[in-house]
CSV table of C-alpha atoms and ligand atoms in Angstrom, one decimal:
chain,number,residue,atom,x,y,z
B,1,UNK,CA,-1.6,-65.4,27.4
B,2,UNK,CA,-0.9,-61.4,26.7
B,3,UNK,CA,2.9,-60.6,27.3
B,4,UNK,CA,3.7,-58.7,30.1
B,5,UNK,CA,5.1,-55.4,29.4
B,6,UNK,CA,8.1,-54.8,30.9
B,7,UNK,CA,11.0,-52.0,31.1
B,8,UNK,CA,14.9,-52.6,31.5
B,9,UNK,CA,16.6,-49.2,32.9
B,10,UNK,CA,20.4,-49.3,32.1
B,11,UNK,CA,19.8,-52.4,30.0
B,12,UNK,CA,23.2,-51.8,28.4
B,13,UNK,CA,24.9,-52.3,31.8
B,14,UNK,CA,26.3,-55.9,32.9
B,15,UNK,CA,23.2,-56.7,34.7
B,16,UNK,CA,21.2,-55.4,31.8
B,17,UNK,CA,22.5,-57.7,29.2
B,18,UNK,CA,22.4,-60.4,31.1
B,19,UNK,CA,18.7,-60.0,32.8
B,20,UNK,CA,17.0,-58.4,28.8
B,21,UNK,CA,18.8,-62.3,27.7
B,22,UNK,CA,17.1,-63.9,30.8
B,23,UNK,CA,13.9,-62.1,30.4
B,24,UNK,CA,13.4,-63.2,26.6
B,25,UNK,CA,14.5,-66.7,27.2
B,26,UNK,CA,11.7,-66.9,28.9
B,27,UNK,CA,8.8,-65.7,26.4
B,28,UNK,CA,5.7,-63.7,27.5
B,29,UNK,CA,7.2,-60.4,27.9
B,30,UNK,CA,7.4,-57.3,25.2
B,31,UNK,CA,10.5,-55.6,26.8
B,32,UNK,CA,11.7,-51.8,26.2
B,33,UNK,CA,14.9,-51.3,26.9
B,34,UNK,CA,16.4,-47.7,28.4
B,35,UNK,CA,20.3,-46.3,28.3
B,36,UNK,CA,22.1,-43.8,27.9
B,37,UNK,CA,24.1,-46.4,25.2
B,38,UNK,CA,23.0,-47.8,22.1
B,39,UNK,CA,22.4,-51.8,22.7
B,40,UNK,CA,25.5,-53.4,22.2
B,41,UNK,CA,25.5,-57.1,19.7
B,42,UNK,CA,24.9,-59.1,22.5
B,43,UNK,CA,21.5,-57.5,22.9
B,44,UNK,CA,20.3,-56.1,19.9
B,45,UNK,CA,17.1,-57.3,18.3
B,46,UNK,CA,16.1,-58.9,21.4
B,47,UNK,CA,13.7,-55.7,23.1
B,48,UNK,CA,10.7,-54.5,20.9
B,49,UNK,CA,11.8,-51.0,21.8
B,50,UNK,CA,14.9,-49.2,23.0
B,51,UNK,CA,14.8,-45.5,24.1
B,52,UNK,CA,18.3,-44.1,24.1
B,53,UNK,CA,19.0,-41.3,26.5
B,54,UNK,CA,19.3,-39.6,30.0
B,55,UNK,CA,16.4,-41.6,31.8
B,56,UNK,CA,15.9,-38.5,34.3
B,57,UNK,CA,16.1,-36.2,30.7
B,58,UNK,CA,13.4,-38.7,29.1
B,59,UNK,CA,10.9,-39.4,32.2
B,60,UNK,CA,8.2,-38.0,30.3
B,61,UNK,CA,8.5,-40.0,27.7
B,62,UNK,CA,7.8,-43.2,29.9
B,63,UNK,CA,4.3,-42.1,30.5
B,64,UNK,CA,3.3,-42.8,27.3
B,65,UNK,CA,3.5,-47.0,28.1
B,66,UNK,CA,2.0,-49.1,30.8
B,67,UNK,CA,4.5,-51.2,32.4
B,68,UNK,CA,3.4,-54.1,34.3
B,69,UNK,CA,7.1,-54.8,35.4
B,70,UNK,CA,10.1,-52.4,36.0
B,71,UNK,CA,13.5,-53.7,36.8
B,72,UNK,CA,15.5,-50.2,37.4
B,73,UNK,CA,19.1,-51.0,36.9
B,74,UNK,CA,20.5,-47.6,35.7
B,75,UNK,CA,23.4,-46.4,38.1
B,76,UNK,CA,26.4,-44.8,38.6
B,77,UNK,CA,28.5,-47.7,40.7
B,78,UNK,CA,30.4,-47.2,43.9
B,79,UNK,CA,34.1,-46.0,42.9
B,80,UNK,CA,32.4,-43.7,39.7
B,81,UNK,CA,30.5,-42.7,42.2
B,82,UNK,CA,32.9,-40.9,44.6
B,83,UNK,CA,34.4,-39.1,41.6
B,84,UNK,CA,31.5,-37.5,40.2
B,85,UNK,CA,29.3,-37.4,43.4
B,86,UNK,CA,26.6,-34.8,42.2
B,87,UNK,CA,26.2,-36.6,39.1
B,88,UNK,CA,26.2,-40.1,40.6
B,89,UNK,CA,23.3,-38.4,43.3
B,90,UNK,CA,21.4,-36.9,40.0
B,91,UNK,CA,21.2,-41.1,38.7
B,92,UNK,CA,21.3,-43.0,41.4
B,93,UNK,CA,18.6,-40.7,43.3
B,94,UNK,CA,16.6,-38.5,40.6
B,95,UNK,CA,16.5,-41.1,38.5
B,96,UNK,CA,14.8,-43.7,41.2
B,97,UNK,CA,12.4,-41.2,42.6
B,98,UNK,CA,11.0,-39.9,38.9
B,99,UNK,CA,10.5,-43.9,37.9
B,100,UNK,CA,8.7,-44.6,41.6
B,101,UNK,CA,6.3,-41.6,41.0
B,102,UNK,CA,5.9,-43.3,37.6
B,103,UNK,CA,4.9,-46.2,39.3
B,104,UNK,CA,2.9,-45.0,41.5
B,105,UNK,CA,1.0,-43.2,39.4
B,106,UNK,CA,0.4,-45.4,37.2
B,107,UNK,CA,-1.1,-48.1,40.2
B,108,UNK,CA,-3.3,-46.0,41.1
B,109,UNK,CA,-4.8,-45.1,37.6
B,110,UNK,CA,-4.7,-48.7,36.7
B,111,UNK,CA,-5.7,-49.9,39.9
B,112,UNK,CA,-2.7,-52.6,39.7
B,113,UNK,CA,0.4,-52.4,41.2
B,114,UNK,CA,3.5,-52.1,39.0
B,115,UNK,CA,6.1,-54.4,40.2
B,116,UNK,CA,9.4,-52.4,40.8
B,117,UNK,CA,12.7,-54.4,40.7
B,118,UNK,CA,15.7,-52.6,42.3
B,119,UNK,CA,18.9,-53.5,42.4
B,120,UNK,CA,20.7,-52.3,45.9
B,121,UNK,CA,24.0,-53.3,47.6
B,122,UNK,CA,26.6,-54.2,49.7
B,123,UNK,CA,27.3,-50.7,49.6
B,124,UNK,CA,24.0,-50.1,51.6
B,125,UNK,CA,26.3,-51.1,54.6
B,126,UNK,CA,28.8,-50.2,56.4
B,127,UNK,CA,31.2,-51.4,58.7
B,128,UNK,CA,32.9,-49.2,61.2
B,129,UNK,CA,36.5,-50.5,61.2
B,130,UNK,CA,38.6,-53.9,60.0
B,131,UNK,CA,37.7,-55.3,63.3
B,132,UNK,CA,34.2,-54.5,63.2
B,133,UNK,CA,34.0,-56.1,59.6
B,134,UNK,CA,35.8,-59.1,61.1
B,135,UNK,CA,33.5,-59.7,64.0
B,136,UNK,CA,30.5,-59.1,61.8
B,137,UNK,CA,30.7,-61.7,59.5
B,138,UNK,CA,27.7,-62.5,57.5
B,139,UNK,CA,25.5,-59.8,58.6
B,140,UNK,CA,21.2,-59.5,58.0
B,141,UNK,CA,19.6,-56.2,56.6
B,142,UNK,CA,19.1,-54.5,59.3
B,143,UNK,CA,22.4,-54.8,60.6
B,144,UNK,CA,25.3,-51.7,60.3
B,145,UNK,CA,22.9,-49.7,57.5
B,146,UNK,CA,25.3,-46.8,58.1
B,147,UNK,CA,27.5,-46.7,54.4
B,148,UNK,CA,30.2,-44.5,53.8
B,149,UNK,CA,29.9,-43.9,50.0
B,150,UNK,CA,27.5,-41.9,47.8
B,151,UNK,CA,26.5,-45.1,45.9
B,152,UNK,CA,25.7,-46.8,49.2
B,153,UNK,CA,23.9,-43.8,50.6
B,154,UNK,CA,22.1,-43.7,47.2
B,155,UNK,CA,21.0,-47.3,47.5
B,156,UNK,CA,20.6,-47.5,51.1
B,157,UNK,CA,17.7,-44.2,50.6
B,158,UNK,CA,16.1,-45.6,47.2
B,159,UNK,CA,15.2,-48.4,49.2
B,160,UNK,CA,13.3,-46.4,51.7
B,161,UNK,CA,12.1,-44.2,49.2
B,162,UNK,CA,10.7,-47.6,47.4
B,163,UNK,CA,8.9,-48.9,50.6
B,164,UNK,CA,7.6,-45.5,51.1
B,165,UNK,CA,6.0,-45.2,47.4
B,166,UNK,CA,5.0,-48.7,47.8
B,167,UNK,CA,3.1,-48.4,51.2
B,168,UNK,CA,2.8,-44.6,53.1
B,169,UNK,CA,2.8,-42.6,49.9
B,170,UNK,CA,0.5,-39.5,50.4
B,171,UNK,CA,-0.3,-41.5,53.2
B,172,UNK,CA,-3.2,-43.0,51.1
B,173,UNK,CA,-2.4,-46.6,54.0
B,174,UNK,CA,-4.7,-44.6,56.3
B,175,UNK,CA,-7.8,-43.9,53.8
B,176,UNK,CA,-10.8,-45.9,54.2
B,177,UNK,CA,-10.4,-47.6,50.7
B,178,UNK,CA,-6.6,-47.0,50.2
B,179,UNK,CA,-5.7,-47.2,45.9
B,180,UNK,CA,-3.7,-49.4,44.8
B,181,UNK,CA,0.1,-48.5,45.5
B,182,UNK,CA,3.4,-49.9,43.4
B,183,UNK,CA,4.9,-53.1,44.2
B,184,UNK,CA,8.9,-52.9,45.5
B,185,UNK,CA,11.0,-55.7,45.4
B,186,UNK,CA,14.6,-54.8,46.1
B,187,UNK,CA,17.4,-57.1,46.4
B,188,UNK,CA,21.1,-55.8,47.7
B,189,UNK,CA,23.6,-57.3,45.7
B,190,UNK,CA,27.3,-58.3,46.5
B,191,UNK,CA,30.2,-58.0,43.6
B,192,UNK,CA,29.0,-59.7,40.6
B,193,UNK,CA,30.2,-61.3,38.4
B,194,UNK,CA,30.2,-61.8,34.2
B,195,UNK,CA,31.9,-63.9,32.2
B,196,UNK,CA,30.7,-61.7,29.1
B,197,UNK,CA,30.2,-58.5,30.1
B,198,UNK,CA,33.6,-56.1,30.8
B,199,UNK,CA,33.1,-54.7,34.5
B,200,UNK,CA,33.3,-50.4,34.8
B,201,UNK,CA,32.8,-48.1,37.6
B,202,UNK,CA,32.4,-50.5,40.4
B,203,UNK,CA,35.4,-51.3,43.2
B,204,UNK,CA,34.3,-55.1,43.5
B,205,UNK,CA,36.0,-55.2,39.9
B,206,UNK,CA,39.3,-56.0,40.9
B,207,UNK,CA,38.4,-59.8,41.0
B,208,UNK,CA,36.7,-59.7,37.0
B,209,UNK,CA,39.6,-57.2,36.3
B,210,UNK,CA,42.2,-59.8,37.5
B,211,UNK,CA,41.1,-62.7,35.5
B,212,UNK,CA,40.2,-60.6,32.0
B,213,UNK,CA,44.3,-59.5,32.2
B,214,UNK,CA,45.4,-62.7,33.3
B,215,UNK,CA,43.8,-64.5,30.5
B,216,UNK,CA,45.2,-61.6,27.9
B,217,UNK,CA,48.7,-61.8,29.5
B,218,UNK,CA,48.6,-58.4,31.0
B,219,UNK,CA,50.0,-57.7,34.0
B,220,UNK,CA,47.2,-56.4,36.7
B,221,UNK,CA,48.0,-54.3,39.8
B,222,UNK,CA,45.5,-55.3,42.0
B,223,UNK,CA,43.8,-52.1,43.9
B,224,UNK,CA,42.8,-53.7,46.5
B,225,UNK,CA,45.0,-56.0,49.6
B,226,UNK,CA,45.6,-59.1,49.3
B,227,UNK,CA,43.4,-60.1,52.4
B,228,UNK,CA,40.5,-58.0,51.3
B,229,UNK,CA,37.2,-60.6,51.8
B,230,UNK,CA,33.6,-59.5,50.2
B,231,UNK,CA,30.8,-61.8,48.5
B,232,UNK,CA,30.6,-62.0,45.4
B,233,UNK,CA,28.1,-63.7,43.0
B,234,UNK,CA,27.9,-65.4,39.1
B,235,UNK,CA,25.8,-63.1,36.7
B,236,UNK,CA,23.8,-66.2,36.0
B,237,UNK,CA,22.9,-66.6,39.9
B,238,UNK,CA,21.6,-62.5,40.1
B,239,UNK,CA,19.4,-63.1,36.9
B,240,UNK,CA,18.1,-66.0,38.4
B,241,UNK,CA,17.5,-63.8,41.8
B,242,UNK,CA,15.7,-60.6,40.5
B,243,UNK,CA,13.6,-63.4,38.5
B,244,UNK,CA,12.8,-65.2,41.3
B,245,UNK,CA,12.2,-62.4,43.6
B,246,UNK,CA,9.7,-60.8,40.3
B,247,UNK,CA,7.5,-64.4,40.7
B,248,UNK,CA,7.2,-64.5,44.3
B,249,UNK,CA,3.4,-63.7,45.0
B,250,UNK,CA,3.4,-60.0,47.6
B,251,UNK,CA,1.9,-62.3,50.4
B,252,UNK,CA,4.9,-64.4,50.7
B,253,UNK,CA,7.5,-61.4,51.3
B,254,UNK,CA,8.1,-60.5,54.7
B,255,UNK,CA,10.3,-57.7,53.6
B,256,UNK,CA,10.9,-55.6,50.8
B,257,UNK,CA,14.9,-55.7,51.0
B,258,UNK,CA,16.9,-59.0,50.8
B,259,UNK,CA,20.1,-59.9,50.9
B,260,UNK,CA,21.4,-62.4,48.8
B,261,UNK,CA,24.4,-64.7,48.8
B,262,UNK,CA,26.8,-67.3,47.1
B,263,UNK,CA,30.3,-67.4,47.9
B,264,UNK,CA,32.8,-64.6,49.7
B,265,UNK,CA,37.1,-64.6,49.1
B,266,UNK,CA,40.0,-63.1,48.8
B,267,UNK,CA,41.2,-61.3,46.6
B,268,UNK,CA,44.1,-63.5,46.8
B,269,UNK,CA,41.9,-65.8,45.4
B,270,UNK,CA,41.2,-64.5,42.6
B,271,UNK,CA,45.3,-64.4,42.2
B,272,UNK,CA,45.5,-67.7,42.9
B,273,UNK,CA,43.0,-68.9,40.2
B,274,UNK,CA,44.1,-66.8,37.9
B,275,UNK,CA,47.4,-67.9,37.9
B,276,UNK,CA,46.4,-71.5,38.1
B,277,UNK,CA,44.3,-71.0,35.0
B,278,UNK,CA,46.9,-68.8,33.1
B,279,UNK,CA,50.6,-69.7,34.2
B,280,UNK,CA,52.7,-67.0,34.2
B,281,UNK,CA,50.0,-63.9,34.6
B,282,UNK,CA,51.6,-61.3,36.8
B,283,UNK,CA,49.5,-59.7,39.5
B,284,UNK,CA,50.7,-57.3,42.2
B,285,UNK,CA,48.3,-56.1,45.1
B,286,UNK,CA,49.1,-52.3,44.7
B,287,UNK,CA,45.9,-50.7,47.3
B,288,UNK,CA,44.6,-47.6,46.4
B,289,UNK,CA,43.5,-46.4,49.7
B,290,UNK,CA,40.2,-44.9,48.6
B,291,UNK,CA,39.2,-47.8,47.0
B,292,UNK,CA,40.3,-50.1,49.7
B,293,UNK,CA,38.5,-47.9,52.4
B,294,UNK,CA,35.3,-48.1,50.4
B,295,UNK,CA,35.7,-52.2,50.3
B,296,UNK,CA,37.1,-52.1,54.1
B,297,UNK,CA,33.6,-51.0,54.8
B,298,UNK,CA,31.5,-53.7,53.2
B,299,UNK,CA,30.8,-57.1,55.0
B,300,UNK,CA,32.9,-60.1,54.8
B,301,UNK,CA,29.8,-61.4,53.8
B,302,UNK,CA,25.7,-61.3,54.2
B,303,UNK,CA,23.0,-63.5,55.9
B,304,UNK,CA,20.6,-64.4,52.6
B,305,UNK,CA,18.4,-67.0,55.3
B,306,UNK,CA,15.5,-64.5,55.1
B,307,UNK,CA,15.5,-64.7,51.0
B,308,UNK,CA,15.8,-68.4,51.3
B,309,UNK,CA,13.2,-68.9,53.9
B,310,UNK,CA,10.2,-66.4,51.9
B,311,UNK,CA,11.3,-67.5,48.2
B,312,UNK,CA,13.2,-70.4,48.5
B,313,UNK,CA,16.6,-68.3,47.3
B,314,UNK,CA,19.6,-70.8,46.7
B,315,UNK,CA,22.7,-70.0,44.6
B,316,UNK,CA,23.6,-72.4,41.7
B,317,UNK,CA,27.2,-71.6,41.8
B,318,UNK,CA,29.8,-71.4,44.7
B,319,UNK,CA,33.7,-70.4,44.5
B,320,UNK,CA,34.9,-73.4,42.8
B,321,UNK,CA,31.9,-73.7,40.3
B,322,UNK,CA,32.0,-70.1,39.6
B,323,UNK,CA,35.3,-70.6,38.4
B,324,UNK,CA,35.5,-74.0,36.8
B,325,UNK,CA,32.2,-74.4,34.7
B,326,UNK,CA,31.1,-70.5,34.6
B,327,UNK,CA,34.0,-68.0,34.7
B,328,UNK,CA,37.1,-69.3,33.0
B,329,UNK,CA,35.3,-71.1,30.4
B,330,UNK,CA,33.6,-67.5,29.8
B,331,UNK,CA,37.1,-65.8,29.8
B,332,UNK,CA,38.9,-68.6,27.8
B,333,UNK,CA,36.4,-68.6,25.1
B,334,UNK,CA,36.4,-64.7,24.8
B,335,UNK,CA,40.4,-64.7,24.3
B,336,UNK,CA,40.9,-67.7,23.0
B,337,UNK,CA,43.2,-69.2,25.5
E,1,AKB,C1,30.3,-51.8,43.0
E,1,AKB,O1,31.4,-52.3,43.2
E,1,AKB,O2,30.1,-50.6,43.1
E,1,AKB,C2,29.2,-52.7,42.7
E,1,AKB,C3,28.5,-53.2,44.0
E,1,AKB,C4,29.2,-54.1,44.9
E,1,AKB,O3,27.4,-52.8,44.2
E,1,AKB,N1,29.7,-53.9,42.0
């Protein structure tokens, strides 16, 4: 069988580790790998090529191959984000919409549709007030699409700008014999999670944050309130998504946006596991109110029954397997404790 040939945007990046790992476990794929970073150990060695650079920079360069798979993971995450807006904008959007007219382009000169993977959020919502978020609960995609950060307003638009590549572009749908368009497959992520992998840039990362100074003995200062609920998800259970979602033939999706979902807590849990696993560590809930308003506005947690129902979507790990046979091993083998 002739490999696949696939590109990994922000491969460097925790998802990107962990998914370039995931996609040469599985053979049949020649993977190039794109970042602004060189490829860290964990990595390197594993992609036939890696072009390091600014993706939006180096666009042209991508012409030159013929992927048959793009998982787009290059971003700028949700707390970066509100810092350096523009910039986050220039990534988060430019970046998208130069890799979708790749795509597309290259569908209709091949007359096959590229399958475009993209990473959106939790951010892509957004809940009006603490009672709203309350009453809400798990909420489905359609519900409360209104975010209140750039990242989320990045996400939320590269997933409409995906559908539209993928199905109105040039509005080519209404031609007798319509060419063959990209294929977008988007799934919106809560906080995840990696035993391996140090988190950066995103405001989920108080719960990794808490357990990586915990098992060092550093005090942590949690950013968040105590009572602050969102889901969250194990690394090894978004791999397993995007891989999923990449298999699933087009006629089985009813959608081209799903939620997924495995387990949603306190931060106070995290506090409490971390000092169950590391007696002693010393954690304070200090909020930050930016960074608190940005979480405020993100579900408790999300409906995932439409990802289960088209593609038979189930997690692998909840709360107290994240924790027991994922996370802490993870953290207790990388400091020794
Ligand atoms: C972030 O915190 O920005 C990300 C996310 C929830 O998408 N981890």
């Amino acid at each position: 069988m002739t490999e696949q040939s696939v590109l990994v945007t922000g491969a460097c990046g925790e998802i990107g580790q962990a998914l370039v790992q995931g996609l040469k476990a599985r053979n049949g794929y020649r993977i190039v790998t794109a970042d602004l970073a060189p490829l860290p150990d964990a990595i390197r060695g594993l992609p036939s090529e890696h072009v390091q650079g600014d993706l939006v920079n180096r666009i042209k360069q991508f012409y030159d191959y013929d992927f048959d798979i793009i998982y787009h993971l290059a971003a700028s995450l949700s707390s970066k984000a509100e810092v350096a807006t523009e910039e986050a904008h220039r990534i988060n959007v430019e970046g998208t919409m130069q890799l979708l007219m790749l795509a597309a382009y290259k569908s209709e000169k091949y007359k096959k549709p590229v399958r475009f993977l993209f990473p959106s959020s939790i951010a892509a919502y957004g809940m009006a007030d603490g009672n709203e978020k309350k009453q809400a609960g798990r909420v489905k995609e359609e519900d409360f699409n209104s975010p209140h950060t750039m990242y989320g307003c990045n996400k939320l638009y590269c997933e409409k700008l995906g559908t539209y590549y993928s199905r109105f572009f040039g509005q080519r749908h209404l031609d007798s014999n319509p060419p063959a368009m990209l294929d977008f497959r988007s799934i919106r992520f809560p906080g995840l999670i990696s035993a391996f992998t140090l988190p950066s840039g995103g405001t989920s990362d108080y719960g990794p944050e808490m357990l990586h100074a915990a098992a060092q003995g550093k005090p942590y200062a949690c950013f968040v309130r105590e009572d602050t609920k969102i889901s969250f998800m194990a690394m090894p259970d978004a791999i397993k998504s995007l891989l999923m979602l990449s298999d699933v033939p087009r006629p089985a999706l009813t959608r081209q946006t799903y939620n997924v979902a495995a387990f949603a807590i306190r931060a106070g849990e995290f506090r409490d596991r971390a000092v169950e696993a590391f007696p002693g560590a010393t954690i304070t809930f200090e909020p930050n109110p930016n960074r608190q308003g940005i979480v405020d506005s993100w579900p408790e947690d999300v409906d995932d029954s439409r990802a289960r129902a088209d593609w038979n979507w189930q997690p692998d790990y909840d709360a107290d397997t994240f924790f027991e046979d994922y996370f802490l091993p993870g953290i207790r083998k990388r400091y020794g404790r």
